[in-house]
């Protein structure tokens, strides 16, 4: 049976895609609204930090919850929180709020959604499909996510033309549909029983497991540092308005081009039979290196079309690395620890997107947007060079199906 014909996986995929769609629509609306309101790139950095804080604080406890409670309910609750954050943003812009701190409060609420949903979603997917189809499920999951990331910014930018309140109202509706899809999944799986250990001890056990597995630790930490030093998402509004001179619609297209590159790569990987898949370890490092080169090209470009192409390559490199990393993390982890290990994965990788945005906004405020982006591209390439030497076993990984818990 094709992986997309599995009912629970299809519902799960729909829920994740709708949640990503709402997130990306909100990203465009918040980024443009705050930068247009203040003209200060540091505002975008603070917005990234506000989204990061709940992920940093709540992700590890959420991973423990994912191993101990029904993941359907946890994912449903997370998307209801997402709808609540969008509703608060709607109220703020509808009332014409001109101070920025209430927006950061709403973004903290939205960040709580990622903290709760990340570990549960990552550890749920392997339980909905046969093991031999999991790599394909990862690729389809990545492509569906990227489809939402393509549609979300473009749709958000388009709807924004009717007014910021309309965009946030649409985010509320889409997030509620995401919650409904998750709650409609029939599979009820609780991976571990209560062993009497405290939440901190269980989370620490997951962290110790990751640190003792060079392949796991290398894959997670590579992306952590690459995204932390190389992320440019927070700078897109600055480049769009001040350097490329395009409006919110142009900003939405820039964000979407990252996803266009990612979805093209993900769909190609989903169709590639396992024996013909690229050498996994080299593909992981190559994808991150392509990401760094694309950041450099974007920083130096003053042509809108060339900038879009650079963002396309950035998305392609990111998708290749995500495909390998996400598959390795799940297949190298025993089922009873997948929630906690997924939480560490989300914390080390997912939250660095927001922390990387803070880094980019801070550097842009000090040095300017272009030097901040250039530093990110150079830093990413240095990270790749260093990690190839620190984690030779990861570089030598061949077929993904050969990865198993140790």
CSV table of C-alpha atoms in Angstrom, one decimal:
chain,number,residue,atom,x,y,z
A,1,UNK,CA,0.0,0.0,0.0
A,2,UNK,CA,1.3,3.5,-0.9
A,3,UNK,CA,2.1,5.5,2.2
A,4,UNK,CA,-0.4,8.2,1.4
A,5,UNK,CA,-3.3,5.6,1.4
A,6,UNK,CA,-2.7,4.9,5.1
A,7,UNK,CA,-5.7,6.8,6.6
A,8,UNK,CA,-4.1,7.8,9.9
A,9,UNK,CA,-0.9,9.0,8.2
A,10,UNK,CA,-2.8,11.0,5.6
A,11,UNK,CA,-4.8,12.7,8.4
A,12,UNK,CA,-1.6,13.4,10.4
A,13,UNK,CA,0.0,14.8,7.3
A,14,UNK,CA,-3.0,17.1,6.6
A,15,UNK,CA,-2.9,18.3,10.2
A,16,UNK,CA,0.8,19.1,10.1
A,17,UNK,CA,0.5,20.8,6.7
A,18,UNK,CA,-2.4,23.0,7.9
A,19,UNK,CA,-0.5,23.9,11.0
A,20,UNK,CA,2.5,24.9,8.9
A,21,UNK,CA,0.2,26.9,6.5
A,22,UNK,CA,-1.1,28.9,9.4
A,23,UNK,CA,2.4,29.5,10.8
A,24,UNK,CA,3.7,30.8,7.5
A,25,UNK,CA,0.8,33.1,6.9
A,26,UNK,CA,1.3,34.5,10.4
A,27,UNK,CA,5.0,34.9,9.8
A,28,UNK,CA,4.6,37.1,6.8
A,29,UNK,CA,1.9,39.2,8.5
A,30,UNK,CA,3.8,39.7,11.8
A,31,UNK,CA,7.1,40.4,10.1
A,32,UNK,CA,5.7,43.0,7.7
A,33,UNK,CA,3.5,44.6,10.3
A,34,UNK,CA,6.2,45.0,12.9
A,35,UNK,CA,8.9,46.2,10.5
A,36,UNK,CA,6.5,48.6,8.8
A,37,UNK,CA,5.4,49.9,12.2
A,38,UNK,CA,8.9,50.5,13.6
A,39,UNK,CA,11.4,50.5,10.7
A,40,UNK,CA,13.8,48.8,13.1
A,41,UNK,CA,15.3,45.3,12.2
A,42,UNK,CA,15.9,44.6,15.8
A,43,UNK,CA,12.1,44.4,16.2
A,44,UNK,CA,12.3,41.3,14.0
A,45,UNK,CA,15.1,39.9,16.2
A,46,UNK,CA,13.0,40.3,19.3
A,47,UNK,CA,10.1,38.6,17.5
A,48,UNK,CA,12.3,35.6,16.8
A,49,UNK,CA,13.4,35.6,20.5
A,50,UNK,CA,9.8,35.7,21.7
A,51,UNK,CA,9.0,32.6,19.6
A,52,UNK,CA,12.2,30.9,20.8
A,53,UNK,CA,11.7,31.2,24.6
A,54,UNK,CA,8.7,28.8,25.0
A,55,UNK,CA,10.4,26.3,22.7
A,56,UNK,CA,13.6,26.4,24.9
A,57,UNK,CA,11.6,26.0,28.1
A,58,UNK,CA,8.8,23.6,27.2
A,59,UNK,CA,10.2,21.3,24.5
A,60,UNK,CA,11.9,18.7,26.9
A,61,UNK,CA,8.8,18.4,29.1
A,62,UNK,CA,6.7,18.1,26.0
A,63,UNK,CA,8.9,15.2,24.8
A,64,UNK,CA,8.3,13.4,28.0
A,65,UNK,CA,4.6,14.0,27.6
A,66,UNK,CA,4.8,12.6,24.1
A,67,UNK,CA,6.1,9.3,25.5
A,68,UNK,CA,3.4,9.1,28.2
A,69,UNK,CA,0.1,10.4,26.8
A,70,UNK,CA,-2.0,10.0,23.7
A,71,UNK,CA,-0.2,12.0,21.0
A,72,UNK,CA,-3.4,12.8,19.2
A,73,UNK,CA,-4.7,14.8,22.1
A,74,UNK,CA,-1.4,16.5,22.6
A,75,UNK,CA,-1.3,17.6,19.0
A,76,UNK,CA,-4.9,18.7,19.0
A,77,UNK,CA,-4.2,20.8,22.1
A,78,UNK,CA,-1.1,22.3,20.5
A,79,UNK,CA,-3.1,23.5,17.5
A,80,UNK,CA,-5.8,25.0,19.6
A,81,UNK,CA,-3.1,27.1,21.3
A,82,UNK,CA,-1.9,28.1,17.9
A,83,UNK,CA,-5.4,29.3,17.0
A,84,UNK,CA,-5.4,31.3,20.3
A,85,UNK,CA,-2.2,33.0,19.5
A,86,UNK,CA,-3.5,34.0,16.1
A,87,UNK,CA,-6.7,35.3,17.7
A,88,UNK,CA,-4.7,37.5,20.0
A,89,UNK,CA,-2.7,38.9,17.1
A,90,UNK,CA,-6.0,39.6,15.3
A,91,UNK,CA,-7.3,41.6,18.3
A,92,UNK,CA,-4.0,43.6,18.6
A,93,UNK,CA,-4.0,44.7,14.9
A,94,UNK,CA,-7.8,45.2,14.8
A,95,UNK,CA,-7.5,47.6,17.7
A,96,UNK,CA,-4.5,49.3,16.0
A,97,UNK,CA,-2.0,48.6,18.8
A,98,UNK,CA,1.1,50.6,18.2
A,99,UNK,CA,3.4,49.3,21.0
A,100,UNK,CA,5.3,46.1,20.2
A,101,UNK,CA,5.5,44.2,23.5
A,102,UNK,CA,1.9,42.7,23.3
A,103,UNK,CA,2.9,41.2,19.9
A,104,UNK,CA,5.8,39.5,21.6
A,105,UNK,CA,3.4,38.0,24.1
A,106,UNK,CA,1.3,36.6,21.3
A,107,UNK,CA,4.4,35.1,19.7
A,108,UNK,CA,5.3,33.4,23.0
A,109,UNK,CA,1.9,31.8,22.9
A,110,UNK,CA,2.5,30.7,19.3
A,111,UNK,CA,5.9,29.3,20.2
A,112,UNK,CA,4.3,27.1,22.8
A,113,UNK,CA,2.5,25.4,19.9
A,114,UNK,CA,5.8,24.3,18.4
A,115,UNK,CA,7.1,23.2,21.7
A,116,UNK,CA,4.2,20.9,22.3
A,117,UNK,CA,3.6,19.7,18.8
A,118,UNK,CA,7.2,19.2,17.7
A,119,UNK,CA,8.2,16.1,19.7
A,120,UNK,CA,4.7,14.5,19.5
A,121,UNK,CA,4.6,14.9,15.7
A,122,UNK,CA,8.1,13.7,15.0
A,123,UNK,CA,7.7,10.6,17.2
A,124,UNK,CA,4.2,9.8,16.0
A,125,UNK,CA,4.9,9.5,12.3
A,126,UNK,CA,7.1,6.3,12.6
A,127,UNK,CA,4.2,4.6,14.4
A,128,UNK,CA,1.7,5.2,11.6
A,129,UNK,CA,3.7,3.5,8.7
A,130,UNK,CA,5.7,0.3,8.3
A,131,UNK,CA,9.4,0.7,9.0
A,132,UNK,CA,10.4,0.0,5.4
A,133,UNK,CA,8.2,2.9,4.2
A,134,UNK,CA,9.4,5.4,6.9
A,135,UNK,CA,12.0,7.1,4.7
A,136,UNK,CA,9.4,7.7,2.1
A,137,UNK,CA,7.0,9.0,4.8
A,138,UNK,CA,9.7,11.5,5.9
A,139,UNK,CA,10.1,12.7,2.3
A,140,UNK,CA,6.3,13.0,1.8
A,141,UNK,CA,6.0,14.8,5.1
A,142,UNK,CA,8.8,17.2,4.2
A,143,UNK,CA,7.2,17.9,0.8
A,144,UNK,CA,3.7,18.5,2.3
A,145,UNK,CA,5.3,20.8,4.9
A,146,UNK,CA,7.1,22.7,2.2
A,147,UNK,CA,3.9,22.9,0.1
A,148,UNK,CA,2.3,24.7,3.0
A,149,UNK,CA,5.4,26.9,3.4
A,150,UNK,CA,5.1,27.8,-0.3
A,151,UNK,CA,1.4,28.5,-0.1
A,152,UNK,CA,1.5,30.2,3.3
A,153,UNK,CA,3.7,33.2,2.7
A,154,UNK,CA,2.3,33.8,-0.7
A,155,UNK,CA,-1.3,33.5,0.6
A,156,UNK,CA,-0.5,35.5,3.7
A,157,UNK,CA,1.1,38.3,1.6
A,158,UNK,CA,-1.9,38.3,-0.7
A,159,UNK,CA,-4.5,38.3,2.1
A,160,UNK,CA,-2.5,41.0,3.9
A,161,UNK,CA,-3.5,43.4,1.0
A,162,UNK,CA,-7.0,43.2,2.4
A,163,UNK,CA,-5.7,44.1,5.9
A,164,UNK,CA,-3.6,42.5,8.6
A,165,UNK,CA,-6.7,41.6,10.7
A,166,UNK,CA,-8.0,39.5,7.8
A,167,UNK,CA,-4.7,37.5,7.6
A,168,UNK,CA,-4.7,36.7,11.3
A,169,UNK,CA,-8.4,35.7,11.2
A,170,UNK,CA,-7.6,33.3,8.4
A,171,UNK,CA,-4.7,31.8,10.6
A,172,UNK,CA,-7.2,31.1,13.4
A,173,UNK,CA,-9.5,29.1,11.0
A,174,UNK,CA,-6.7,27.1,9.5
A,175,UNK,CA,-5.2,26.3,12.9
A,176,UNK,CA,-8.6,25.0,14.1
A,177,UNK,CA,-8.8,22.7,11.0
A,178,UNK,CA,-5.3,21.4,11.9
A,179,UNK,CA,-6.5,20.5,15.4
A,180,UNK,CA,-9.5,18.7,14.0
A,181,UNK,CA,-7.3,16.6,11.6
A,182,UNK,CA,-5.1,15.5,14.5
A,183,UNK,CA,-8.0,14.5,16.7
A,184,UNK,CA,-9.5,12.4,13.9
A,185,UNK,CA,-6.5,10.1,13.8
A,186,UNK,CA,-7.6,6.7,15.2
A,187,UNK,CA,-4.3,5.3,16.3
A,188,UNK,CA,-3.8,5.5,20.0
A,189,UNK,CA,-0.2,4.8,21.1
A,190,UNK,CA,1.5,5.5,24.4
A,191,UNK,CA,5.1,4.4,24.0
A,192,UNK,CA,6.3,4.1,27.6
A,193,UNK,CA,4.7,3.2,31.0
A,194,UNK,CA,5.2,5.1,34.2
A,195,UNK,CA,8.4,3.7,35.7
A,196,UNK,CA,8.4,5.9,38.8
A,197,UNK,CA,11.1,8.2,37.5
A,198,UNK,CA,10.6,12.0,37.6
A,199,UNK,CA,10.2,14.1,34.5
A,200,UNK,CA,13.7,15.5,34.8
A,201,UNK,CA,15.3,12.1,35.1
A,202,UNK,CA,13.4,10.8,32.0
A,203,UNK,CA,14.4,13.9,30.0
A,204,UNK,CA,18.0,13.5,31.2
A,205,UNK,CA,17.9,9.8,30.0
A,206,UNK,CA,16.9,11.0,26.6
A,207,UNK,CA,19.8,13.5,26.5
A,208,UNK,CA,22.3,10.9,27.6
A,209,UNK,CA,21.2,8.6,24.9
A,210,UNK,CA,21.7,11.2,22.2
A,211,UNK,CA,25.1,12.2,23.5
A,212,UNK,CA,26.3,8.6,23.5
A,213,UNK,CA,25.3,8.1,19.8
A,214,UNK,CA,27.8,9.8,17.5
A,215,UNK,CA,25.6,9.6,14.5
A,216,UNK,CA,22.6,11.0,16.3
A,217,UNK,CA,24.5,13.8,18.1
A,218,UNK,CA,26.5,14.7,14.9
A,219,UNK,CA,23.4,15.0,12.7
A,220,UNK,CA,21.4,17.1,15.3
A,221,UNK,CA,24.3,19.4,16.2
A,222,UNK,CA,25.3,20.0,12.6
A,223,UNK,CA,22.0,21.5,11.8
A,224,UNK,CA,21.8,23.3,15.1
A,225,UNK,CA,24.9,25.3,14.5
A,226,UNK,CA,24.4,25.7,10.7
A,227,UNK,CA,20.9,27.3,11.3
A,228,UNK,CA,22.1,29.3,14.3
A,229,UNK,CA,24.8,31.0,12.4
A,230,UNK,CA,23.4,30.9,8.9
A,231,UNK,CA,19.7,31.6,9.1
A,232,UNK,CA,18.5,34.7,7.2
A,233,UNK,CA,14.7,34.4,7.6
A,234,UNK,CA,14.5,37.4,9.9
A,235,UNK,CA,16.3,39.5,7.4
A,236,UNK,CA,13.9,38.9,4.5
A,237,UNK,CA,11.6,41.8,5.3
A,238,UNK,CA,14.7,44.1,5.4
A,239,UNK,CA,16.0,42.8,2.0
A,240,UNK,CA,12.5,43.0,0.5
A,241,UNK,CA,11.7,46.6,1.5
A,242,UNK,CA,15.1,48.3,1.7
A,243,UNK,CA,17.3,46.5,-0.9
A,244,UNK,CA,15.1,44.8,-3.4
A,245,UNK,CA,12.2,47.3,-3.1
A,246,UNK,CA,9.3,44.9,-3.2
A,247,UNK,CA,6.1,45.0,-1.1
A,248,UNK,CA,4.5,42.3,1.1
A,249,UNK,CA,3.6,40.3,-1.9
A,250,UNK,CA,7.2,40.2,-3.0
A,251,UNK,CA,8.2,39.2,0.6
A,252,UNK,CA,5.8,36.4,0.5
A,253,UNK,CA,7.2,35.1,-2.8
A,254,UNK,CA,10.7,35.3,-1.4
A,255,UNK,CA,9.7,33.2,1.6
A,256,UNK,CA,7.9,30.8,-0.8
A,257,UNK,CA,10.9,30.3,-3.0
A,258,UNK,CA,12.7,28.6,-0.1
A,259,UNK,CA,9.9,26.1,0.1
A,260,UNK,CA,9.8,25.7,-3.7
A,261,UNK,CA,13.4,24.5,-3.6
A,262,UNK,CA,12.6,22.3,-0.6
A,263,UNK,CA,9.5,20.7,-2.1
A,264,UNK,CA,11.2,19.9,-5.4
A,265,UNK,CA,14.0,18.1,-3.6
A,266,UNK,CA,11.7,16.3,-1.2
A,267,UNK,CA,9.4,15.0,-4.0
A,268,UNK,CA,12.5,13.8,-5.9
A,269,UNK,CA,13.7,11.9,-2.8
A,270,UNK,CA,10.2,10.5,-2.1
A,271,UNK,CA,10.2,8.9,-5.6
A,272,UNK,CA,13.8,7.6,-5.4
A,273,UNK,CA,13.9,3.8,-4.5
A,274,UNK,CA,15.9,3.1,-1.3
A,275,UNK,CA,18.8,1.3,-3.1
A,276,UNK,CA,19.3,4.3,-5.4
A,277,UNK,CA,19.2,6.9,-2.7
A,278,UNK,CA,22.4,9.0,-2.3
A,279,UNK,CA,25.1,8.2,0.2
A,280,UNK,CA,23.2,9.4,3.2
A,281,UNK,CA,26.1,10.9,5.2
A,282,UNK,CA,27.7,12.8,2.3
A,283,UNK,CA,24.2,14.0,1.3
A,284,UNK,CA,23.7,15.4,4.7
A,285,UNK,CA,26.9,17.4,4.7
A,286,UNK,CA,26.4,18.4,1.0
A,287,UNK,CA,22.9,19.8,1.8
A,288,UNK,CA,24.2,22.0,4.6
A,289,UNK,CA,27.1,23.2,2.4
A,290,UNK,CA,24.6,24.1,-0.4
A,291,UNK,CA,22.6,26.0,2.2
A,292,UNK,CA,25.7,28.1,3.2
A,293,UNK,CA,26.6,28.9,-0.4
A,294,UNK,CA,23.0,30.0,-1.1
A,295,UNK,CA,23.1,32.3,1.8
A,296,UNK,CA,26.2,34.0,0.5
A,297,UNK,CA,24.6,34.4,-3.0
A,298,UNK,CA,21.5,35.9,-1.5
A,299,UNK,CA,23.5,38.4,0.6
A,300,UNK,CA,25.5,39.6,-2.4
A,301,UNK,CA,22.5,39.8,-4.8
A,302,UNK,CA,20.8,43.1,-5.7
A,303,UNK,CA,18.6,41.4,-8.4
A,304,UNK,CA,15.2,40.2,-7.3
A,305,UNK,CA,15.2,37.3,-9.7
A,306,UNK,CA,18.8,36.2,-8.6
A,307,UNK,CA,17.7,36.5,-4.9
A,308,UNK,CA,14.7,34.3,-5.6
A,309,UNK,CA,17.1,31.7,-7.2
A,310,UNK,CA,19.4,31.8,-4.2
A,311,UNK,CA,16.5,31.2,-1.9
A,312,UNK,CA,15.4,28.3,-4.1
A,313,UNK,CA,18.9,26.7,-3.7
A,314,UNK,CA,18.8,27.4,0.1
A,315,UNK,CA,15.5,25.5,0.3
A,316,UNK,CA,16.9,22.6,-1.7
A,317,UNK,CA,20.0,22.2,0.5
A,318,UNK,CA,17.9,22.4,3.6
A,319,UNK,CA,15.5,19.7,2.4
A,320,UNK,CA,18.3,17.3,1.5
A,321,UNK,CA,19.8,17.6,5.0
A,322,UNK,CA,16.4,17.4,6.7
A,323,UNK,CA,15.5,14.2,4.8
A,324,UNK,CA,18.6,12.4,6.0
A,325,UNK,CA,18.6,13.9,9.5
A,326,UNK,CA,15.0,13.2,10.3
A,327,UNK,CA,15.2,9.6,9.1
A,328,UNK,CA,18.4,9.0,11.0
A,329,UNK,CA,17.0,10.4,14.3
A,330,UNK,CA,13.9,8.3,14.2
A,331,UNK,CA,15.4,5.0,13.0
A,332,UNK,CA,18.4,5.2,15.4
A,333,UNK,CA,16.1,5.7,18.4
A,334,UNK,CA,14.2,2.9,20.3
A,335,UNK,CA,10.4,3.4,20.3
A,336,UNK,CA,10.1,4.0,24.0
A,337,UNK,CA,12.5,7.0,23.8
A,338,UNK,CA,11.3,8.6,20.6
A,339,UNK,CA,9.3,11.3,22.3
A,340,UNK,CA,12.2,12.5,24.4
A,341,UNK,CA,14.8,12.2,21.7
A,342,UNK,CA,12.4,14.0,19.3
A,343,UNK,CA,12.1,16.7,21.9
A,344,UNK,CA,15.9,17.1,22.0
A,345,UNK,CA,15.9,17.2,18.2
A,346,UNK,CA,13.2,19.9,18.1
A,347,UNK,CA,15.0,21.9,20.9
A,348,UNK,CA,18.5,21.6,19.3
A,349,UNK,CA,17.3,22.2,15.7
A,350,UNK,CA,13.8,23.7,15.6
A,351,UNK,CA,14.3,26.4,18.2
A,352,UNK,CA,17.5,27.5,16.6
A,353,UNK,CA,15.5,28.9,13.8
A,354,UNK,CA,14.1,31.5,16.2
A,355,UNK,CA,17.4,32.0,18.0
A,356,UNK,CA,19.1,32.3,14.6
A,357,UNK,CA,16.6,35.0,13.7
A,358,UNK,CA,17.5,36.9,16.9
A,359,UNK,CA,21.2,36.5,16.0
A,360,UNK,CA,20.5,37.8,12.5
A,361,UNK,CA,18.4,40.7,13.7
A,362,UNK,CA,21.0,41.7,16.3
A,363,UNK,CA,23.8,41.6,13.7
A,364,UNK,CA,21.8,43.5,11.2
A,365,UNK,CA,21.1,46.2,13.8
A,366,UNK,CA,24.8,46.5,14.6
A,367,UNK,CA,26.4,46.0,11.2
A,368,UNK,CA,23.6,46.0,8.6
A,369,UNK,CA,21.6,43.3,6.9
A,370,UNK,CA,24.2,42.4,4.2
A,371,UNK,CA,27.2,41.9,6.6
A,372,UNK,CA,24.9,39.8,8.8
A,373,UNK,CA,23.9,37.5,6.0
A,374,UNK,CA,27.5,37.2,4.7
A,375,UNK,CA,28.7,36.2,8.1
A,376,UNK,CA,25.9,33.6,8.3
A,377,UNK,CA,26.9,32.0,5.0
A,378,UNK,CA,30.6,31.9,5.8
A,379,UNK,CA,29.9,30.5,9.3
A,380,UNK,CA,27.8,27.7,7.9
A,381,UNK,CA,30.6,26.5,5.5
A,382,UNK,CA,33.1,26.6,8.4
A,383,UNK,CA,30.7,24.4,10.5
A,384,UNK,CA,30.4,21.9,7.7
A,385,UNK,CA,34.2,21.6,7.3
A,386,UNK,CA,34.6,21.1,11.1
A,387,UNK,CA,31.8,18.6,11.5
A,388,UNK,CA,33.2,16.3,8.7
A,389,UNK,CA,36.3,15.9,10.9
A,390,UNK,CA,34.5,15.6,14.2
A,391,UNK,CA,31.9,13.0,13.1
A,392,UNK,CA,33.5,10.6,10.6
A,393,UNK,CA,30.9,7.8,11.3
A,394,UNK,CA,28.1,10.2,10.3
A,395,UNK,CA,29.9,11.0,7.1
A,396,UNK,CA,30.3,7.3,6.3
A,397,UNK,CA,26.6,6.4,6.7
A,398,UNK,CA,25.4,4.7,3.5
A,399,UNK,CA,21.8,3.4,3.2
A,400,UNK,CA,19.3,4.9,5.6
A,401,UNK,CA,17.6,1.5,6.1
A,402,UNK,CA,20.8,0.2,7.7
A,403,UNK,CA,20.4,2.7,10.6
A,404,UNK,CA,19.2,1.1,13.8
A,405,UNK,CA,19.2,1.7,17.6
A,406,UNK,CA,22.6,0.8,19.2
